[in-house]
Amino acid sequence: MALDPETIEVLRELHGRYLDRLVQLDVDADPADHVLSPEPDNSRGYRPDTITHLECRWKDLDALP
């Protein structure tokens, strides 16, 4: 998988927010946690087709280039 620099920066920012939440909750990070997750503790990732459907929907709304 190839990611452009902007996507990498967004993923780093999301991961940083996740780590900030963990500090507030006084819990340790789990390496198995997901960057994109519907769960507050990032314990479960989205199904790949969910992300694809969201991307298609955003493109239809002109929210993505």
JSON list of N, CA and C in Angstrom, two decimals, residues 2 8 11 13 15 25 36 50-51 53 55-56 58:
[
{"chain": "A", "resi": 2, "resn": "ALA", "atom": "N", "xyz": [0.56, 2.17, -0.85]},
{"chain": "A", "resi": 2, "resn": "ALA", "atom": "CA", "xyz": [1.29, 3.42, -0.92]},
{"chain": "A", "resi": 2, "resn": "ALA", "atom": "C", "xyz": [0.40, 4.54, -0.41]},
{"chain": "A", "resi": 8, "resn": "ILE", "atom": "N", "xyz": [-0.54, 10.22, 5.39]},
{"chain": "A", "resi": 8, "resn": "ILE", "atom": "CA", "xyz": [0.30, 9.80, 6.52]},
{"chain": "A", "resi": 8, "resn": "ILE", "atom": "C", "xyz": [0.17, 10.79, 7.66]},
{"chain": "A", "resi": 11, "resn": "LEU", "atom": "N", "xyz": [-3.17, 10.28, 9.42]},
{"chain": "A", "resi": 11, "resn": "LEU", "atom": "CA", "xyz": [-3.13, 9.08, 10.25]},
{"chain": "A", "resi": 11, "resn": "LEU", "atom": "C", "xyz": [-2.31, 9.31, 11.52]},
{"chain": "A", "resi": 13, "resn": "GLU", "atom": "N", "xyz": [-1.98, 12.18, 13.03]},
{"chain": "A", "resi": 13, "resn": "GLU", "atom": "CA", "xyz": [-2.81, 13.03, 13.88]},
{"chain": "A", "resi": 13, "resn": "GLU", "atom": "C", "xyz": [-3.89, 12.20, 14.59]},
{"chain": "A", "resi": 15, "resn": "HIS", "atom": "N", "xyz": [-3.76, 9.04, 15.31]},
{"chain": "A", "resi": 15, "resn": "HIS", "atom": "CA", "xyz": [-3.09, 8.21, 16.32]},
{"chain": "A", "resi": 15, "resn": "HIS", "atom": "C", "xyz": [-2.73, 9.05, 17.54]},
{"chain": "A", "resi": 25, "resn": "LEU", "atom": "N", "xyz": [-7.57, 8.75, 30.12]},
{"chain": "A", "resi": 25, "resn": "LEU", "atom": "CA", "xyz": [-8.22, 7.62, 30.77]},
{"chain": "A", "resi": 25, "resn": "LEU", "atom": "C", "xyz": [-7.27, 6.84, 31.67]},
{"chain": "A", "resi": 36, "resn": "LEU", "atom": "N", "xyz": [-8.30, 3.49, 12.70]},
{"chain": "A", "resi": 36, "resn": "LEU", "atom": "CA", "xyz": [-9.68, 3.83, 12.36]},
{"chain": "A", "resi": 36, "resn": "LEU", "atom": "C", "xyz": [-10.59, 2.80, 13.00]},
{"chain": "A", "resi": 50, "resn": "THR", "atom": "N", "xyz": [-16.44, -1.02, 4.45]},
{"chain": "A", "resi": 50, "resn": "THR", "atom": "CA", "xyz": [-17.06, 0.14, 5.09]},
{"chain": "A", "resi": 50, "resn": "THR", "atom": "C", "xyz": [-16.31, 1.41, 4.71]},
{"chain": "A", "resi": 51, "resn": "ILE", "atom": "N", "xyz": [-15.00, 1.36, 4.76]},
{"chain": "A", "resi": 51, "resn": "ILE", "atom": "CA", "xyz": [-14.18, 2.53, 4.40]},
{"chain": "A", "resi": 51, "resn": "ILE", "atom": "C", "xyz": [-14.39, 2.85, 2.92]},
{"chain": "A", "resi": 53, "resn": "HIS", "atom": "N", "xyz": [-17.04, 2.27, 1.06]},
{"chain": "A", "resi": 53, "resn": "HIS", "atom": "CA", "xyz": [-18.37, 2.86, 0.89]},
{"chain": "A", "resi": 53, "resn": "HIS", "atom": "C", "xyz": [-18.39, 4.31, 1.38]},
{"chain": "A", "resi": 55, "resn": "GLU", "atom": "N", "xyz": [-15.84, 6.37, 1.46]},
{"chain": "A", "resi": 55, "resn": "GLU", "atom": "CA", "xyz": [-15.08, 7.17, 0.51]},
{"chain": "A", "resi": 55, "resn": "GLU", "atom": "C", "xyz": [-15.93, 7.48, -0.72]},
{"chain": "A", "resi": 56, "resn": "CYS", "atom": "N", "xyz": [-16.65, 6.49, -1.21]},
{"chain": "A", "resi": 56, "resn": "CYS", "atom": "CA", "xyz": [-17.51, 6.70, -2.38]},
{"chain": "A", "resi": 56, "resn": "CYS", "atom": "C", "xyz": [-18.61, 7.72, -2.06]},
{"chain": "A", "resi": 58, "resn": "TRP", "atom": "N", "xyz": [-18.47, 10.11, 0.21]},
{"chain": "A", "resi": 58, "resn": "TRP", "atom": "CA", "xyz": [-17.87, 11.44, 0.34]},
{"chain": "A", "resi": 58, "resn": "TRP", "atom": "C", "xyz": [-17.56, 12.01, -1.03]}
]
